[in-house]
Short mmCIF file of C-alpha atoms and ligand atoms in Angstrom, two decimals:
data_model
loop_
_atom_site.label_atom_id
_atom_site.label_comp_id
_atom_site.label_asym_id
_atom_site.label_seq_id
_atom_site.Cartn_x
_atom_site.Cartn_y
_atom_site.Cartn_z
CA UNK A 3 -0.01 -0.03 -0.08
CA UNK A 4 1.42 3.45 -0.92
CA UNK A 5 1.71 6.28 1.45
CA UNK A 6 -0.45 8.57 -0.61
CA UNK A 7 -3.75 9.63 0.89
CA UNK A 8 -6.54 7.38 -0.24
CA UNK A 9 -9.39 9.14 -2.03
CA UNK A 10 -12.32 6.87 -1.81
CA UNK A 11 -15.01 9.29 -3.14
CA UNK A 12 -16.59 8.27 -6.27
CA UNK A 13 -15.94 10.35 -9.48
CA UNK A 14 -18.56 12.39 -11.30
CA UNK A 15 -20.11 9.32 -12.79
CA UNK A 16 -20.21 7.44 -9.50
CA UNK A 17 -17.19 5.16 -10.01
CA UNK A 18 -15.10 3.99 -7.08
CA UNK A 19 -12.16 2.96 -9.26
CA UNK A 20 -13.65 0.48 -11.68
CA UNK A 21 -16.67 -0.18 -9.52
CA UNK A 22 -20.04 1.58 -9.07
CA UNK A 23 -21.56 3.64 -11.76
CA UNK A 24 -25.27 3.88 -12.92
CA UNK A 25 -26.25 0.73 -14.67
CA UNK A 26 -29.94 1.59 -14.94
CA UNK A 27 -32.60 1.90 -17.57
CA UNK A 28 -32.92 5.35 -19.26
CA UNK A 29 -36.10 6.15 -17.29
CA UNK A 30 -34.12 6.13 -14.08
CA UNK A 31 -31.29 8.35 -15.18
CA UNK A 32 -33.08 11.64 -14.66
CA UNK A 33 -34.33 10.90 -11.15
CA UNK A 34 -30.83 9.66 -10.13
CA UNK A 35 -29.07 12.71 -11.51
CA UNK A 36 -31.70 15.00 -9.75
CA UNK A 37 -31.14 13.16 -6.56
CA UNK A 38 -27.36 13.49 -6.83
CA UNK A 39 -27.63 17.18 -7.37
CA UNK A 40 -29.98 17.62 -4.49
CA UNK A 41 -27.78 15.60 -2.16
CA UNK A 42 -24.65 17.62 -3.19
CA UNK A 43 -26.48 20.85 -2.29
CA UNK A 44 -27.95 19.52 0.90
CA UNK A 45 -24.60 18.20 2.29
CA UNK A 46 -23.05 21.65 1.87
CA UNK A 47 -26.00 23.35 3.49
CA UNK A 48 -25.46 24.32 7.16
CA UNK A 49 -29.09 24.26 8.08
CA UNK A 50 -29.56 20.79 6.57
CA UNK A 51 -26.64 19.53 8.53
CA UNK A 52 -27.81 21.09 11.71
CA UNK A 53 -31.44 19.71 11.20
CA UNK A 54 -29.94 16.20 10.71
CA UNK A 55 -27.75 16.56 13.89
CA UNK A 56 -30.77 17.59 15.99
CA UNK A 57 -32.89 14.65 14.87
CA UNK A 58 -30.04 12.26 15.29
CA UNK A 59 -29.60 13.50 18.86
CA UNK A 60 -33.27 13.75 19.99
CA UNK A 61 -35.08 11.13 17.92
CA UNK A 62 -32.42 8.49 17.21
CA UNK A 63 -30.57 8.91 20.54
CA UNK A 64 -27.05 9.78 19.28
CA UNK A 65 -24.24 9.77 20.14
CA UNK A 66 -24.45 6.02 20.89
CA UNK A 67 -22.03 4.85 23.55
CA UNK A 68 -18.66 3.28 22.98
CA UNK A 69 -18.76 0.51 25.64
CA UNK A 70 -15.63 -1.06 27.21
CA UNK A 71 -16.26 -4.76 27.17
CA UNK A 72 -14.27 -5.88 30.13
CA UNK A 73 -15.00 -9.64 30.10
CA UNK A 74 -14.49 -9.81 26.38
CA UNK A 75 -11.10 -8.07 26.70
CA UNK A 76 -10.00 -10.60 29.34
CA UNK A 77 -11.14 -13.62 27.27
CA UNK A 78 -9.51 -12.37 24.07
CA UNK A 79 -6.16 -11.42 25.70
CA UNK A 80 -5.75 -8.08 23.97
CA UNK A 81 -5.44 -4.57 25.47
CA UNK A 82 -9.07 -3.57 25.10
CA UNK A 83 -12.31 -4.39 23.32
CA UNK A 84 -14.84 -1.68 22.75
CA UNK A 85 -18.34 -2.08 21.24
CA UNK A 86 -19.93 0.70 19.37
CA UNK A 87 -23.51 0.57 20.49
CA UNK A 88 -25.59 1.02 17.34
CA UNK A 89 -28.02 -1.43 18.83
CA UNK A 90 -29.14 1.41 21.11
CA UNK A 91 -30.32 3.55 18.12
CA UNK A 92 -34.08 4.06 18.06
CA UNK A 93 -35.60 0.96 16.29
CA UNK A 94 -32.57 -1.24 17.33
CA UNK A 95 -29.96 -0.89 14.52
CA UNK A 96 -27.83 1.55 12.52
CA UNK A 97 -30.35 1.69 9.65
CA UNK A 98 -32.12 4.65 10.96
CA UNK A 99 -29.12 6.93 10.45
CA UNK A 100 -29.61 6.60 6.83
CA UNK A 101 -33.41 6.52 6.74
CA UNK A 102 -33.49 9.78 8.62
CA UNK A 103 -30.92 11.45 6.39
CA UNK A 104 -32.72 10.43 3.23
CA UNK A 105 -36.21 11.39 4.64
CA UNK A 106 -34.87 14.82 5.43
CA UNK A 107 -33.59 15.07 1.88
CA UNK A 108 -36.90 13.94 0.47
CA UNK A 109 -38.70 16.59 2.41
CA UNK A 110 -36.26 19.28 1.15
CA UNK A 111 -36.89 18.01 -2.46
CA UNK A 112 -40.69 18.45 -1.82
CA UNK A 113 -41.48 14.74 -2.01
CA UNK A 114 -44.44 13.73 0.13
CA UNK A 115 -44.20 9.94 -0.38
CA UNK A 116 -41.29 7.57 0.39
CA UNK A 117 -40.77 3.95 -0.62
CA UNK A 118 -38.23 1.39 0.45
CA UNK A 119 -37.28 -2.30 0.15
CA UNK A 120 -36.60 -4.42 3.01
CA UNK A 121 -35.21 -7.95 3.66
CA UNK A 122 -35.41 -8.76 7.37
CA UNK A 123 -37.56 -5.76 7.91
CA UNK A 124 -35.12 -3.57 9.80
CA UNK A 125 -34.82 -0.98 7.03
CA UNK A 126 -38.53 -1.11 6.48
CA UNK A 127 -39.13 -0.47 10.20
CA UNK A 128 -36.60 2.41 10.26
CA UNK A 129 -38.16 4.02 7.11
CA UNK A 130 -41.71 3.56 8.32
CA UNK A 131 -40.62 5.18 11.62
CA UNK A 132 -39.03 8.36 10.10
CA UNK A 133 -41.95 8.62 7.56
CA UNK A 134 -44.49 8.56 10.37
CA UNK A 135 -42.47 11.23 12.21
CA UNK A 136 -42.41 13.47 9.22
CA UNK A 137 -46.00 12.79 8.13
CA UNK A 138 -45.05 11.17 4.77
CA UNK A 139 -46.91 8.48 2.98
CA UNK A 140 -44.87 5.29 3.11
CA UNK A 141 -44.83 2.09 1.05
CA UNK A 142 -42.50 -0.83 1.83
CA UNK A 143 -41.80 -3.57 -0.67
CA UNK A 144 -40.90 -6.89 0.96
CA UNK A 145 -40.50 -10.37 -0.53
CA UNK A 146 -43.48 -12.76 0.47
CA UNK A 147 -41.04 -15.31 1.93
CA UNK A 148 -39.39 -12.67 4.11
CA UNK A 149 -42.86 -11.47 5.24
CA UNK A 150 -43.56 -14.85 6.67
CA UNK A 151 -40.15 -15.15 8.29
CA UNK A 152 -40.30 -11.64 9.77
CA UNK A 153 -43.99 -11.28 10.76
CA UNK A 154 -43.16 -9.22 13.79
CA UNK A 155 -41.45 -6.52 11.66
CA UNK A 156 -44.42 -6.62 9.19
CA UNK A 157 -46.74 -5.88 12.14
CA UNK A 158 -44.41 -3.00 13.33
CA UNK A 159 -44.36 -1.29 9.89
CA UNK A 160 -48.15 -1.53 9.58
CA UNK A 161 -48.71 -0.21 13.05
CA UNK A 162 -46.54 2.71 12.11
CA UNK A 163 -48.89 3.49 9.20
CA UNK A 164 -46.86 2.12 6.34
CA UNK A 165 -48.34 -0.02 3.59
CA UNK A 166 -46.39 -3.26 3.21
CA UNK A 167 -46.52 -4.76 -0.24
CA UNK A 168 -45.81 -8.45 -0.73
CA UNK A 169 -43.52 -9.23 -3.67
CA UNK A 170 -44.04 -12.63 -5.13
CA UNK A 171 -41.62 -12.71 -8.02
CA UNK A 172 -38.50 -15.03 -8.16
CA UNK A 173 -37.08 -16.08 -4.72
CA UNK A 174 -39.62 -13.68 -3.07
CA UNK A 175 -36.82 -12.01 -1.05
CA UNK A 176 -34.68 -8.89 -0.97
CA UNK A 177 -33.47 -8.84 -4.57
CA UNK A 178 -37.01 -8.94 -5.95
CA UNK A 179 -38.21 -6.30 -3.45
CA UNK A 180 -35.49 -3.92 -4.70
CA UNK A 181 -36.64 -4.39 -8.26
CA UNK A 182 -40.23 -3.76 -7.29
CA UNK A 183 -39.32 -0.60 -5.47
CA UNK A 184 -37.37 0.69 -8.49
CA UNK A 185 -40.46 0.08 -10.62
CA UNK A 186 -42.58 2.11 -8.30
CA UNK A 187 -39.93 4.91 -8.21
CA UNK A 188 -39.91 5.21 -12.13
CA UNK A 189 -43.71 5.51 -12.15
CA UNK A 190 -44.07 7.98 -9.29
CA UNK A 191 -40.91 9.90 -9.26
CA UNK A 192 -42.49 13.31 -9.17
CA UNK A 193 -43.93 12.76 -5.67
CA UNK A 194 -41.69 9.96 -4.44
CA UNK A 195 -38.23 9.37 -3.00
CA UNK A 196 -36.81 5.85 -2.85
CA UNK A 197 -34.91 5.38 0.44
CA UNK A 198 -32.40 2.66 -0.46
CA UNK A 199 -31.17 0.76 2.66
CA UNK A 200 -27.55 0.06 2.11
CA UNK A 201 -24.37 1.42 0.41
CA UNK A 202 -25.56 -0.19 -2.75
CA UNK A 203 -27.28 0.37 -6.03
CA UNK A 204 -26.64 3.12 -8.64
CA UNK A 205 -24.88 6.40 -7.99
CA UNK A 206 -25.49 8.53 -5.79
CA UNK A 207 -26.81 5.87 -3.35
CA UNK A 208 -23.56 4.17 -2.27
CA UNK A 209 -21.82 7.56 -1.52
CA UNK A 210 -24.90 9.11 0.03
CA UNK A 211 -25.61 6.14 2.37
CA UNK A 212 -22.02 5.97 3.40
CA UNK A 213 -22.02 9.60 4.33
CA UNK A 214 -25.09 9.25 6.42
CA UNK A 215 -23.67 6.17 8.23
CA UNK A 216 -20.22 7.80 8.74
CA UNK A 217 -21.51 9.41 11.95
CA UNK A 218 -20.68 5.92 13.44
CA UNK A 219 -16.99 6.28 12.70
CA UNK A 220 -16.82 9.92 13.42
CA UNK A 221 -18.24 9.43 17.04
CA UNK A 222 -16.00 6.37 17.44
CA UNK A 223 -12.91 8.41 16.63
CA UNK A 224 -13.75 11.06 19.24
CA UNK A 225 -14.84 8.54 21.93
CA UNK A 226 -11.84 6.15 21.62
CA UNK A 227 -9.37 9.03 21.87
CA UNK A 228 -11.12 10.22 25.00
CA UNK A 229 -11.36 6.89 26.77
CA UNK A 230 -8.24 5.00 25.54
CA UNK A 231 -6.10 8.03 24.60
CA UNK A 232 -5.28 6.49 21.14
CA UNK A 233 -6.88 5.28 17.92
CA UNK A 234 -8.06 1.68 17.68
CA UNK A 235 -5.63 -0.88 16.18
CA UNK A 236 -8.43 -2.93 14.62
CA UNK A 237 -11.95 -2.14 13.52
CA UNK A 238 -14.44 -5.01 12.92
CA UNK A 239 -17.95 -4.99 11.33
CA UNK A 240 -20.32 -7.42 9.46
CA UNK A 241 -20.84 -6.75 5.81
CA UNK A 242 -24.21 -7.25 4.08
CA UNK A 243 -24.66 -4.48 1.52
CA UNK A 244 -21.88 -2.72 3.46
CA UNK A 245 -23.41 0.29 5.17
CA UNK A 246 -22.58 -0.17 8.84
CA UNK A 247 -19.13 -1.27 8.06
CA UNK A 248 -18.32 1.58 5.71
CA UNK A 249 -19.92 3.95 8.21
CA UNK A 250 -17.38 2.80 10.84
CA UNK A 251 -14.39 2.37 8.53
CA UNK A 252 -14.61 5.57 6.37
CA UNK A 253 -13.37 8.20 8.94
CA UNK A 254 -10.30 5.86 9.53
CA UNK A 255 -9.41 5.15 5.96
CA UNK A 256 -6.24 7.25 6.15
CA UNK A 257 -5.08 6.07 9.46
CA UNK A 258 -2.59 3.57 8.32
CA UNK A 259 -2.17 2.02 11.81
CA UNK A 260 -5.85 0.91 11.88
CA UNK A 261 -6.63 -2.50 10.54
CA UNK A 262 -10.01 -2.92 9.12
CA UNK A 263 -11.85 -6.27 8.95
CA UNK A 264 -15.18 -6.85 7.21
CA UNK A 265 -17.05 -10.09 7.92
CA UNK A 266 -19.29 -11.68 5.36
CA UNK A 267 -21.79 -14.51 5.73
CA UNK A 268 -20.29 -17.94 5.10
CA UNK A 269 -23.77 -19.53 5.48
CA UNK A 270 -23.61 -23.35 5.23
CA UNK A 271 -20.17 -23.37 3.63
CA UNK A 272 -18.64 -21.99 0.43
CA UNK A 273 -20.57 -24.16 -2.00
CA UNK A 274 -22.64 -22.53 -4.74
CA UNK A 275 -25.88 -21.13 -3.44
CA UNK A 276 -25.07 -21.80 0.24
CA UNK A 277 -23.49 -18.56 1.34
CA UNK A 278 -23.25 -14.83 0.76
CA UNK A 279 -19.47 -14.32 0.81
CA UNK A 280 -19.12 -12.26 -2.26
CA UNK A 281 -15.30 -11.89 -2.00
CA UNK A 282 -14.82 -15.58 -1.37
CA UNK A 283 -17.02 -16.88 -4.20
CA UNK A 284 -17.99 -14.02 -6.41
CA UNK A 285 -16.52 -12.02 -9.22
CA UNK A 286 -17.07 -8.67 -10.98
CA UNK A 287 -20.55 -8.17 -12.47
CA UNK A 288 -23.55 -5.90 -12.38
CA UNK A 289 -26.49 -6.13 -10.14
CA UNK A 290 -29.30 -3.64 -9.53
CA UNK A 291 -27.53 -0.53 -10.81
CA UNK A 292 -23.97 -0.96 -9.72
CA UNK A 293 -20.75 -2.85 -10.91
CA UNK A 294 -19.29 -4.79 -8.06
CA UNK A 295 -18.48 -8.22 -6.74
CA UNK A 296 -21.46 -10.45 -7.32
CA UNK A 297 -22.34 -14.11 -6.81
CA UNK A 298 -23.12 -15.28 -10.27
CA UNK A 299 -22.64 -18.21 -12.57
CA UNK A 300 -20.68 -18.35 -15.77
CA UNK A 301 -23.56 -16.64 -17.72
CA UNK A 302 -24.01 -13.83 -15.34
CA UNK A 303 -27.10 -15.36 -13.76
CA UNK A 304 -27.33 -14.39 -10.12
CA UNK A 305 -26.78 -17.30 -7.69
CA UNK A 306 -29.00 -18.13 -4.79
CA UNK A 307 -27.60 -17.01 -1.51
CA UNK A 308 -27.95 -18.32 2.04
CA UNK A 309 -27.30 -16.95 5.44
CA UNK A 310 -28.93 -17.52 8.87
CA UNK A 311 -29.10 -13.70 9.02
CA UNK A 312 -31.41 -12.16 6.45
CA UNK A 313 -29.43 -8.82 6.52
CA UNK A 314 -26.33 -10.37 5.11
CA UNK A 315 -28.15 -12.55 2.59
CA UNK A 316 -27.62 -10.66 -0.63
CA UNK A 317 -25.68 -11.54 -3.89
CA UNK A 318 -23.78 -8.16 -4.28
CA UNK A 319 -21.65 -6.04 -2.08
CA UNK A 320 -21.45 -2.16 -2.04
CA UNK A 321 -18.93 -1.00 -4.72
CA UNK A 322 -16.72 0.99 -2.34
CA UNK A 323 -15.96 -2.24 -0.63
CA UNK A 324 -14.80 -3.75 -3.87
CA UNK A 325 -12.36 -0.91 -4.28
CA UNK A 326 -11.17 -1.26 -0.65
CA UNK A 327 -10.55 -4.89 -1.19
CA UNK A 328 -8.49 -4.28 -4.35
CA UNK A 329 -6.49 -1.67 -2.52
CA UNK A 330 -5.84 -4.08 0.32
CA UNK A 331 -7.06 -1.42 2.80
CA UNK A 332 -9.81 -3.70 4.26
CA UNK A 333 -9.53 -7.43 4.90
CA UNK A 334 -12.58 -9.54 4.15
CA UNK A 335 -13.21 -12.73 5.90
CA UNK A 336 -16.32 -14.94 6.48
CA UNK A 337 -17.80 -17.00 9.19
CA UNK A 338 -20.53 -19.63 8.93
CA UNK A 339 -24.04 -19.96 10.42
CA UNK A 340 -22.98 -22.19 13.25
CA UNK A 341 -20.25 -19.87 14.42
CA UNK A 342 -22.56 -16.85 14.24
CA UNK A 343 -25.27 -18.46 16.30
CA UNK A 344 -22.63 -19.54 18.92
CA UNK A 345 -21.39 -15.98 19.06
CA UNK A 346 -24.97 -14.72 19.52
CA UNK A 347 -25.06 -16.77 22.84
CA UNK A 348 -21.57 -15.94 23.76
CA UNK A 349 -21.92 -12.22 23.65
CA UNK A 350 -25.08 -12.55 25.62
CA UNK A 351 -23.44 -14.64 28.32
CA UNK A 352 -20.19 -12.59 28.52
CA UNK A 353 -21.56 -9.06 28.18
CA UNK A 354 -25.35 -9.20 28.65
CA UNK A 355 -25.90 -8.04 25.07
CA UNK A 356 -27.74 -10.23 22.57
CA UNK A 357 -26.53 -9.01 19.16
CA UNK A 358 -28.46 -9.16 15.89
CA UNK A 359 -27.53 -12.30 13.81
CA UNK A 360 -25.85 -10.02 11.31
CA UNK A 361 -23.61 -8.48 13.97
CA UNK A 362 -23.00 -11.97 15.53
CA UNK A 363 -20.93 -12.74 12.39
CA UNK A 364 -18.37 -9.96 13.35
CA UNK A 365 -18.42 -11.03 17.00
CA UNK A 366 -17.79 -14.69 15.88
CA UNK A 367 -14.66 -13.62 13.96
CA UNK A 368 -13.33 -11.63 16.90
CA UNK A 369 -13.82 -14.67 19.16
CA UNK A 370 -12.34 -17.08 16.73
CA UNK A 371 -9.13 -15.08 16.58
CA UNK A 372 -8.71 -15.19 20.37
CA UNK A 373 -5.08 -15.85 21.22
CA UNK A 374 -4.05 -14.36 17.86
CA UNK A 375 -4.80 -10.81 18.63
CA UNK A 376 -1.73 -8.89 19.97
CA UNK A 377 -1.32 -7.80 23.53
CA UNK A 378 -1.37 -4.21 22.38
CA UNK A 379 -4.50 -4.50 20.26
CA UNK A 380 -7.41 -2.09 20.88
CA UNK A 381 -10.40 -3.59 19.04
CA UNK A 382 -13.51 -1.76 18.16
CA UNK A 383 -16.44 -3.80 16.96
CA UNK A 384 -19.57 -2.19 15.47
CA UNK A 385 -22.63 -3.67 17.33
CA UNK A 386 -24.78 -2.87 14.39
CA UNK A 387 -28.01 -4.10 15.97
CA UNK A 388 -29.76 -5.84 18.78
CA UNK A 389 -30.93 -9.41 18.67
CA UNK A 390 -34.49 -9.16 19.88
CA UNK A 391 -35.79 -9.48 16.35
CA UNK A 392 -33.79 -12.83 16.00
CA UNK A 393 -34.62 -14.79 19.09
CA UNK A 394 -37.49 -16.78 17.47
CA UNK A 395 -35.24 -17.63 14.52
CA UNK A 396 -32.39 -18.73 16.72
CA UNK A 397 -34.73 -20.96 18.78
CA UNK A 398 -36.16 -22.53 15.46
CA UNK A 399 -32.56 -22.96 14.25
CA UNK A 400 -31.46 -24.69 17.35
CA UNK A 401 -34.47 -27.03 17.30
CA UNK A 402 -33.84 -27.93 13.69
CA UNK A 403 -30.13 -28.78 14.43
CA UNK A 404 -31.06 -30.81 17.46
CA UNK A 405 -33.21 -33.25 15.42
C1 LIG B 28 -29.30 -4.62 7.68
C2 LIG B 28 -28.33 -4.97 8.80
C3 LIG B 28 -26.95 -5.32 8.46
C4 LIG B 28 -26.41 -5.45 7.14
O1 LIG B 28 -26.46 -4.25 6.38
P1 LIG B 28 -25.15 -3.40 6.10
O2 LIG B 28 -25.66 -2.44 4.98
O3 LIG B 28 -24.03 -4.29 5.61
O4 LIG B 28 -24.83 -2.77 7.32
C5 LIG B 28 -26.11 -5.52 9.53
N1 LIG B 28 -26.53 -5.48 10.80
C6 LIG B 28 -27.92 -5.15 11.10
C7 LIG B 28 -28.31 -5.07 12.52
C8 LIG B 28 -28.81 -4.84 10.10
O5 LIG B 28 -30.07 -4.67 10.45
#
């Protein structure tokens, strides 16, 4: 790696090196370009930033704590382990940082209706929540299969006043829900903003979502210097589309002493269709507007994916991560379903914190490396969400395995 400062901002056309871009039908180009312009203006506008800061503080509950995990530190044999408590955000995960930012932008653009896709339902709940708060009409697209698996979140969204539309195409999961949301957006763009839920999709989404999530890393930087008197030596986060991880990593990109580790879902193992580890089994392709690492077959057909955690179960990864991987700036690893579920229990029993199953992947890797961390290591793990939403699924999973 060279000593030159890394610039990981996308170019005018939305490329992070060779990745990213705007691979969309003609009809979506104008809305995306308009959105990009509106976002560029908003981010430079003091009153927009102040408004965002106020809502993040009073509605979301920021800053979230940086918690010193004493028992984890002893067990792992390093200098210190800190957990960035995104699980304490309103609605229970980091997703609301982005939903709130985009809802404010939508209001600024005069849009009175917001739509979103959701897999596990976390992004849908976060979006329904901010839409209710701002008095906006809200439609959430969700695969029919996911609606069955995540009935509780469907109930939450409906209680918040959102319309939840079942998507019955294909695998009936996240990928199809995104396609359906895009279709709605094309048709209703005059009144509607599409709140995409991760650092994915066509430009300007990957950059915009990263910026809204970077509050995680900005706070962590201030907090760790205050409590530990130094920067972390290692950052860890799970990687679905890549928003909580890039939010933590981005403010440290040019601190060469800070190692960064992204943890993908190894599912049932690295056989075709049984995992979601894009950097272990994927190659460069195009999915839903962006060029990036994708799980696909020889003909470019998207492969099935599997993970015990719905939030990591997607065939593509955000384009900025593909660049960071090529640059060697971030290390990407994967852990499997069994390891993740074990880590779910372990963090509960060691620290009294049940993590989301997505987050449990990062926890699992941290535990797996016990004994290999250095004595001087100061680890920060992004606790992206809480595990309440997953207890039923973990129970069912354990029952199935015990048979
Ligand atoms: C959605 C979700 C993820 C995965 O999405 P990213 O965009 O990769 O952050 C991780 N953790 C939690 C708790 C989630 O809800």
